[in-house]
């Protein structure tokens, strides 16, 4: 693995590491131009001796990591600065799933935000729900448009009498929070009752209209 890291204060680090079976085998000290083994294995000792004898290769690698890598990194950052610093506000929606007869799973789907760091909390009656087994979340995942998304979950008891809301905090919101309340669905019995009421009203209006029409004749 090789590359360079450039920091906001202008400093940078360079590295070149070789590994085997998940373990560091040998590294290149860019400042000294020397290879140093990171393992007691005989193969690491042999590679260290061989690589340090290739002085031309080591000098070229020093040049690449000290100058070429950093210069290219600065150019990439300059060209992509607008994209790297863009701010896209998140969108959020809250809905419920019923994984069992005695529990309810509230889901807060947050998507379309950039950059990646985001904080999503649940509020119960206006107070933040502390960490616990009833809370869960997916990792922050990329979208096809280079924004991000995640799902946050809160397990609650149905009809517990509390109000719930999902709070999203993101740099694009300028210090404010996006608050999305959960609105429980009406029970199906209420929907059926309203359907019957509407049918009765339509029937009454139809009968009244028919009576009025007959009297007019």
mmCIF file of C-alpha atoms in Angstrom:
data_model
loop_
_atom_site.group_PDB
_atom_site.id
_atom_site.type_symbol
_atom_site.label_atom_id
_atom_site.label_comp_id
_atom_site.label_asym_id
_atom_site.label_seq_id
_atom_site.Cartn_x
_atom_site.Cartn_y
_atom_site.Cartn_z
ATOM 1 C CA UNK A 1 0.000 0.000 0.000
ATOM 2 C CA UNK A 2 1.389 3.375 -0.976
ATOM 3 C CA UNK A 3 0.254 6.976 -1.087
ATOM 4 C CA UNK A 4 0.284 10.321 0.684
ATOM 5 C CA UNK A 5 -2.043 12.153 3.076
ATOM 6 C CA UNK A 6 -2.491 15.924 2.797
ATOM 7 C CA UNK A 7 -3.884 17.823 5.798
ATOM 8 C CA UNK A 8 -5.720 21.196 5.941
ATOM 9 C CA UNK A 9 -2.718 22.917 7.573
ATOM 10 C CA UNK A 10 -0.546 22.051 4.549
ATOM 11 C CA UNK A 11 1.414 19.234 6.191
ATOM 12 C CA UNK A 12 1.490 15.788 4.663
ATOM 13 C CA UNK A 13 2.645 12.237 5.249
ATOM 14 C CA UNK A 14 3.983 9.673 2.777
ATOM 15 C CA UNK A 15 4.000 5.918 3.058
ATOM 16 C CA UNK A 16 4.861 2.713 1.253
ATOM 17 C CA UNK A 17 4.128 -0.576 2.978
ATOM 18 C CA UNK A 18 4.254 -4.163 1.824
ATOM 19 C CA UNK A 19 2.321 -6.863 3.642
ATOM 20 C CA UNK A 20 1.677 -10.575 3.575
ATOM 21 C CA UNK A 21 -1.262 -12.482 5.073
ATOM 22 C CA UNK A 22 -2.609 -9.344 6.698
ATOM 23 C CA UNK A 23 0.669 -8.436 8.422
ATOM 24 C CA UNK A 24 3.161 -5.674 7.616
ATOM 25 C CA UNK A 25 6.272 -7.191 6.073
ATOM 26 C CA UNK A 26 8.434 -4.201 5.139
ATOM 27 C CA UNK A 27 8.053 -0.416 4.985
ATOM 28 C CA UNK A 28 9.895 2.358 3.196
ATOM 29 C CA UNK A 29 11.184 5.298 5.243
ATOM 30 C CA UNK A 30 10.687 8.067 2.703
ATOM 31 C CA UNK A 31 12.803 10.630 4.554
ATOM 32 C CA UNK A 32 15.797 8.301 4.937
ATOM 33 C CA UNK A 33 15.319 6.437 1.672
ATOM 34 C CA UNK A 34 15.704 3.095 3.444
ATOM 35 C CA UNK A 35 13.638 -0.082 3.618
ATOM 36 C CA UNK A 36 12.901 -1.420 7.114
ATOM 37 C CA UNK A 37 11.536 -4.863 7.915
ATOM 38 C CA UNK A 38 8.448 -5.070 10.143
ATOM 39 C CA UNK A 39 8.566 -8.831 10.714
ATOM 40 C CA UNK A 40 11.049 -11.348 12.080
ATOM 41 C CA UNK A 41 10.365 -13.683 9.188
ATOM 42 C CA UNK A 42 13.388 -14.629 7.103
ATOM 43 C CA UNK A 43 11.638 -13.427 3.978
ATOM 44 C CA UNK A 44 11.336 -9.923 5.482
ATOM 45 C CA UNK A 45 15.071 -9.844 6.191
ATOM 46 C CA UNK A 46 15.859 -10.990 2.657
ATOM 47 C CA UNK A 47 13.557 -8.393 1.053
ATOM 48 C CA UNK A 48 15.017 -5.633 3.236
ATOM 49 C CA UNK A 49 18.545 -6.465 2.062
ATOM 50 C CA UNK A 50 17.555 -6.751 -1.593
ATOM 51 C CA UNK A 51 15.474 -3.561 -1.697
ATOM 52 C CA UNK A 52 18.127 -1.492 0.082
ATOM 53 C CA UNK A 53 20.595 -2.571 -2.592
ATOM 54 C CA UNK A 54 18.353 -1.070 -5.297
ATOM 55 C CA UNK A 55 19.401 2.517 -4.589
ATOM 56 C CA UNK A 56 18.083 3.797 -7.899
ATOM 57 C CA UNK A 57 14.612 2.428 -7.227
ATOM 58 C CA UNK A 58 14.603 3.885 -3.703
ATOM 59 C CA UNK A 59 15.607 7.331 -5.014
ATOM 60 C CA UNK A 60 12.830 7.238 -7.621
ATOM 61 C CA UNK A 61 10.304 6.211 -4.978
ATOM 62 C CA UNK A 62 11.426 9.084 -2.750
ATOM 63 C CA UNK A 63 10.861 11.536 -5.613
ATOM 64 C CA UNK A 64 7.412 10.130 -6.352
ATOM 65 C CA UNK A 65 6.217 10.217 -2.761
ATOM 66 C CA UNK A 66 7.834 13.513 -1.730
ATOM 67 C CA UNK A 67 6.795 15.572 -4.742
ATOM 68 C CA UNK A 68 4.721 13.866 -7.416
ATOM 69 C CA UNK A 69 2.167 12.345 -5.042
ATOM 70 C CA UNK A 70 1.678 15.562 -3.056
ATOM 71 C CA UNK A 71 1.514 17.764 -6.175
ATOM 72 C CA UNK A 72 -1.090 15.511 -7.755
ATOM 73 C CA UNK A 73 -3.081 15.443 -4.522
ATOM 74 C CA UNK A 74 -3.150 19.256 -4.397
ATOM 75 C CA UNK A 75 -4.333 19.409 -8.012
ATOM 76 C CA UNK A 76 -7.083 16.862 -7.386
ATOM 77 C CA UNK A 77 -8.289 18.809 -4.355
ATOM 78 C CA UNK A 78 -8.250 22.098 -6.289
ATOM 79 C CA UNK A 79 -10.224 20.640 -9.196
ATOM 80 C CA UNK A 80 -12.687 18.795 -6.969
ATOM 81 C CA UNK A 81 -12.968 21.465 -4.274
ATOM 82 C CA UNK A 82 -16.500 22.470 -5.254
ATOM 83 C CA UNK A 83 -17.722 18.885 -5.070
ATOM 84 C CA UNK A 84 -15.828 18.138 -1.866
ATOM 85 C CA UNK A 85 -17.262 21.209 -0.107
ATOM 86 C CA UNK A 86 -20.831 20.970 -1.418
ATOM 87 C CA UNK A 87 -23.683 20.776 1.060
ATOM 88 C CA UNK A 88 -26.860 18.840 0.251
ATOM 89 C CA UNK A 89 -29.725 18.887 2.757
ATOM 90 C CA UNK A 90 -31.187 15.589 3.942
ATOM 91 C CA UNK A 91 -34.746 14.438 3.376
ATOM 92 C CA UNK A 92 -36.446 12.288 5.993
ATOM 93 C CA UNK A 93 -39.641 10.297 6.381
ATOM 94 C CA UNK A 94 -40.964 8.370 9.384
ATOM 95 C CA UNK A 95 -43.185 5.308 9.144
ATOM 96 C CA UNK A 96 -44.022 2.245 11.221
ATOM 97 C CA UNK A 97 -43.714 -1.491 10.754
ATOM 98 C CA UNK A 98 -45.335 -4.160 12.893
ATOM 99 C CA UNK A 99 -42.805 -7.016 13.257
ATOM 100 C CA UNK A 100 -44.917 -8.678 15.959
ATOM 101 C CA UNK A 101 -48.330 -8.517 17.654
ATOM 102 C CA UNK A 102 -47.048 -6.702 20.742
ATOM 103 C CA UNK A 103 -44.412 -4.350 19.337
ATOM 104 C CA UNK A 104 -44.084 -1.641 16.729
ATOM 105 C CA UNK A 105 -40.928 -0.630 14.863
ATOM 106 C CA UNK A 106 -40.618 3.038 13.954
ATOM 107 C CA UNK A 107 -38.368 3.702 10.960
ATOM 108 C CA UNK A 108 -36.700 7.010 10.093
ATOM 109 C CA UNK A 109 -35.369 6.965 6.530
ATOM 110 C CA UNK A 110 -32.862 9.782 5.979
ATOM 111 C CA UNK A 111 -31.484 10.196 2.464
ATOM 112 C CA UNK A 112 -29.984 12.563 -0.088
ATOM 113 C CA UNK A 113 -27.463 14.292 2.223
ATOM 114 C CA UNK A 114 -23.840 15.275 1.653
ATOM 115 C CA UNK A 115 -21.231 15.231 3.183
ATOM 116 C CA UNK A 116 -21.379 11.872 4.936
ATOM 117 C CA UNK A 117 -21.336 12.804 8.671
ATOM 118 C CA UNK A 118 -24.879 12.956 10.063
ATOM 119 C CA UNK A 119 -26.598 12.481 13.417
ATOM 120 C CA UNK A 120 -30.041 10.937 13.751
ATOM 121 C CA UNK A 121 -31.859 10.779 17.114
ATOM 122 C CA UNK A 122 -35.316 9.815 18.298
ATOM 123 C CA UNK A 123 -37.389 12.057 20.571
ATOM 124 C CA UNK A 124 -40.050 10.726 22.944
ATOM 125 C CA UNK A 125 -42.396 13.475 24.122
ATOM 126 C CA UNK A 126 -39.745 15.992 23.068
ATOM 127 C CA UNK A 127 -36.905 14.316 24.993
ATOM 128 C CA UNK A 128 -34.032 12.459 23.333
ATOM 129 C CA UNK A 129 -34.301 8.683 23.644
ATOM 130 C CA UNK A 130 -31.078 7.449 25.325
ATOM 131 C CA UNK A 131 -29.049 4.580 23.819
ATOM 132 C CA UNK A 132 -30.564 1.190 24.504
ATOM 133 C CA UNK A 133 -31.656 -2.122 23.000
ATOM 134 C CA UNK A 134 -34.743 -0.529 21.454
ATOM 135 C CA UNK A 135 -32.546 1.674 19.220
ATOM 136 C CA UNK A 136 -30.781 0.493 16.088
ATOM 137 C CA UNK A 137 -29.429 1.924 12.849
ATOM 138 C CA UNK A 138 -27.982 0.874 9.520
ATOM 139 C CA UNK A 139 -24.543 2.120 8.454
ATOM 140 C CA UNK A 140 -24.425 5.297 6.377
ATOM 141 C CA UNK A 141 -24.623 4.013 2.805
ATOM 142 C CA UNK A 142 -23.913 5.732 -0.546
ATOM 143 C CA UNK A 143 -26.609 6.605 -3.082
ATOM 144 C CA UNK A 144 -26.122 6.476 -6.843
ATOM 145 C CA UNK A 145 -26.020 10.312 -6.995
ATOM 146 C CA UNK A 146 -23.025 10.434 -4.571
ATOM 147 C CA UNK A 147 -25.198 11.452 -1.608
ATOM 148 C CA UNK A 148 -25.797 9.234 1.430
ATOM 149 C CA UNK A 149 -28.630 7.520 3.269
ATOM 150 C CA UNK A 150 -29.362 5.584 6.438
ATOM 151 C CA UNK A 151 -32.251 4.046 8.383
ATOM 152 C CA UNK A 152 -32.732 4.535 12.126
ATOM 153 C CA UNK A 153 -35.066 2.243 14.079
ATOM 154 C CA UNK A 154 -36.916 2.574 17.383
ATOM 155 C CA UNK A 155 -38.948 -0.267 18.916
ATOM 156 C CA UNK A 156 -42.023 0.925 20.839
ATOM 157 C CA UNK A 157 -45.199 -0.531 22.318
ATOM 158 C CA UNK A 158 -48.347 0.152 20.265
ATOM 159 C CA UNK A 159 -50.675 2.819 21.704
ATOM 160 C CA UNK A 160 -48.267 3.635 24.557
ATOM 161 C CA UNK A 161 -49.554 7.209 24.713
ATOM 162 C CA UNK A 162 -46.237 8.855 23.809
ATOM 163 C CA UNK A 163 -45.399 11.092 20.863
ATOM 164 C CA UNK A 164 -42.325 10.319 18.759
ATOM 165 C CA UNK A 165 -40.208 12.278 16.290
ATOM 166 C CA UNK A 166 -37.012 11.737 14.331
ATOM 167 C CA UNK A 167 -34.391 14.483 14.611
ATOM 168 C CA UNK A 168 -31.708 14.877 11.942
ATOM 169 C CA UNK A 169 -28.619 17.055 12.431
ATOM 170 C CA UNK A 170 -26.383 17.770 9.433
ATOM 171 C CA UNK A 171 -23.873 20.446 8.413
ATOM 172 C CA UNK A 172 -26.067 21.501 5.465
ATOM 173 C CA UNK A 173 -28.835 22.613 7.853
ATOM 174 C CA UNK A 174 -26.829 25.544 9.209
ATOM 175 C CA UNK A 175 -27.017 24.594 12.869
ATOM 176 C CA UNK A 176 -30.727 23.800 12.770
ATOM 177 C CA UNK A 177 -32.341 20.382 12.992
ATOM 178 C CA UNK A 178 -34.760 18.578 10.724
ATOM 179 C CA UNK A 179 -37.622 17.302 12.893
ATOM 180 C CA UNK A 180 -40.040 14.735 11.452
ATOM 181 C CA UNK A 181 -42.864 13.584 13.773
ATOM 182 C CA UNK A 182 -44.449 10.168 13.572
ATOM 183 C CA UNK A 183 -48.169 10.385 12.864
ATOM 184 C CA UNK A 184 -49.880 7.112 13.869
ATOM 185 C CA UNK A 185 -52.317 5.682 11.369
ATOM 186 C CA UNK A 186 -55.953 5.527 12.356
ATOM 187 C CA UNK A 187 -57.199 2.059 13.291
ATOM 188 C CA UNK A 188 -58.880 0.184 10.465
ATOM 189 C CA UNK A 189 -62.166 0.174 12.380
ATOM 190 C CA UNK A 190 -62.234 3.962 12.141
ATOM 191 C CA UNK A 191 -61.698 3.772 8.383
ATOM 192 C CA UNK A 192 -64.574 1.302 8.058
ATOM 193 C CA UNK A 193 -66.793 3.495 10.224
ATOM 194 C CA UNK A 194 -66.127 6.533 8.051
ATOM 195 C CA UNK A 195 -66.866 4.496 4.924
ATOM 196 C CA UNK A 196 -70.267 3.530 6.355
ATOM 197 C CA UNK A 197 -70.973 7.134 7.326
ATOM 198 C CA UNK A 198 -70.189 8.336 3.809
ATOM 199 C CA UNK A 199 -72.386 5.612 2.284
ATOM 200 C CA UNK A 200 -75.282 6.544 4.591
ATOM 201 C CA UNK A 201 -74.915 10.239 3.742
ATOM 202 C CA UNK A 202 -74.897 9.489 0.013
ATOM 203 C CA UNK A 203 -78.006 7.311 0.428
ATOM 204 C CA UNK A 204 -79.833 10.009 2.407
ATOM 205 C CA UNK A 205 -78.978 12.657 -0.171
ATOM 206 C CA UNK A 206 -80.119 10.364 -3.004
ATOM 207 C CA UNK A 207 -83.460 9.615 -1.294
ATOM 208 C CA UNK A 208 -84.029 13.291 -0.527
ATOM 209 C CA UNK A 209 -83.265 14.197 -4.138
ATOM 210 C CA UNK A 210 -85.677 11.550 -5.443
ATOM 211 C CA UNK A 211 -88.483 12.772 -3.155
ATOM 212 C CA UNK A 212 -87.936 16.371 -4.217
ATOM 213 C CA UNK A 213 -88.009 15.381 -7.911
ATOM 214 C CA UNK A 214 -91.311 13.474 -7.485
ATOM 215 C CA UNK A 215 -92.952 16.416 -5.736
ATOM 216 C CA UNK A 216 -91.888 18.730 -8.533
ATOM 217 C CA UNK A 217 -93.723 16.471 -11.000
#
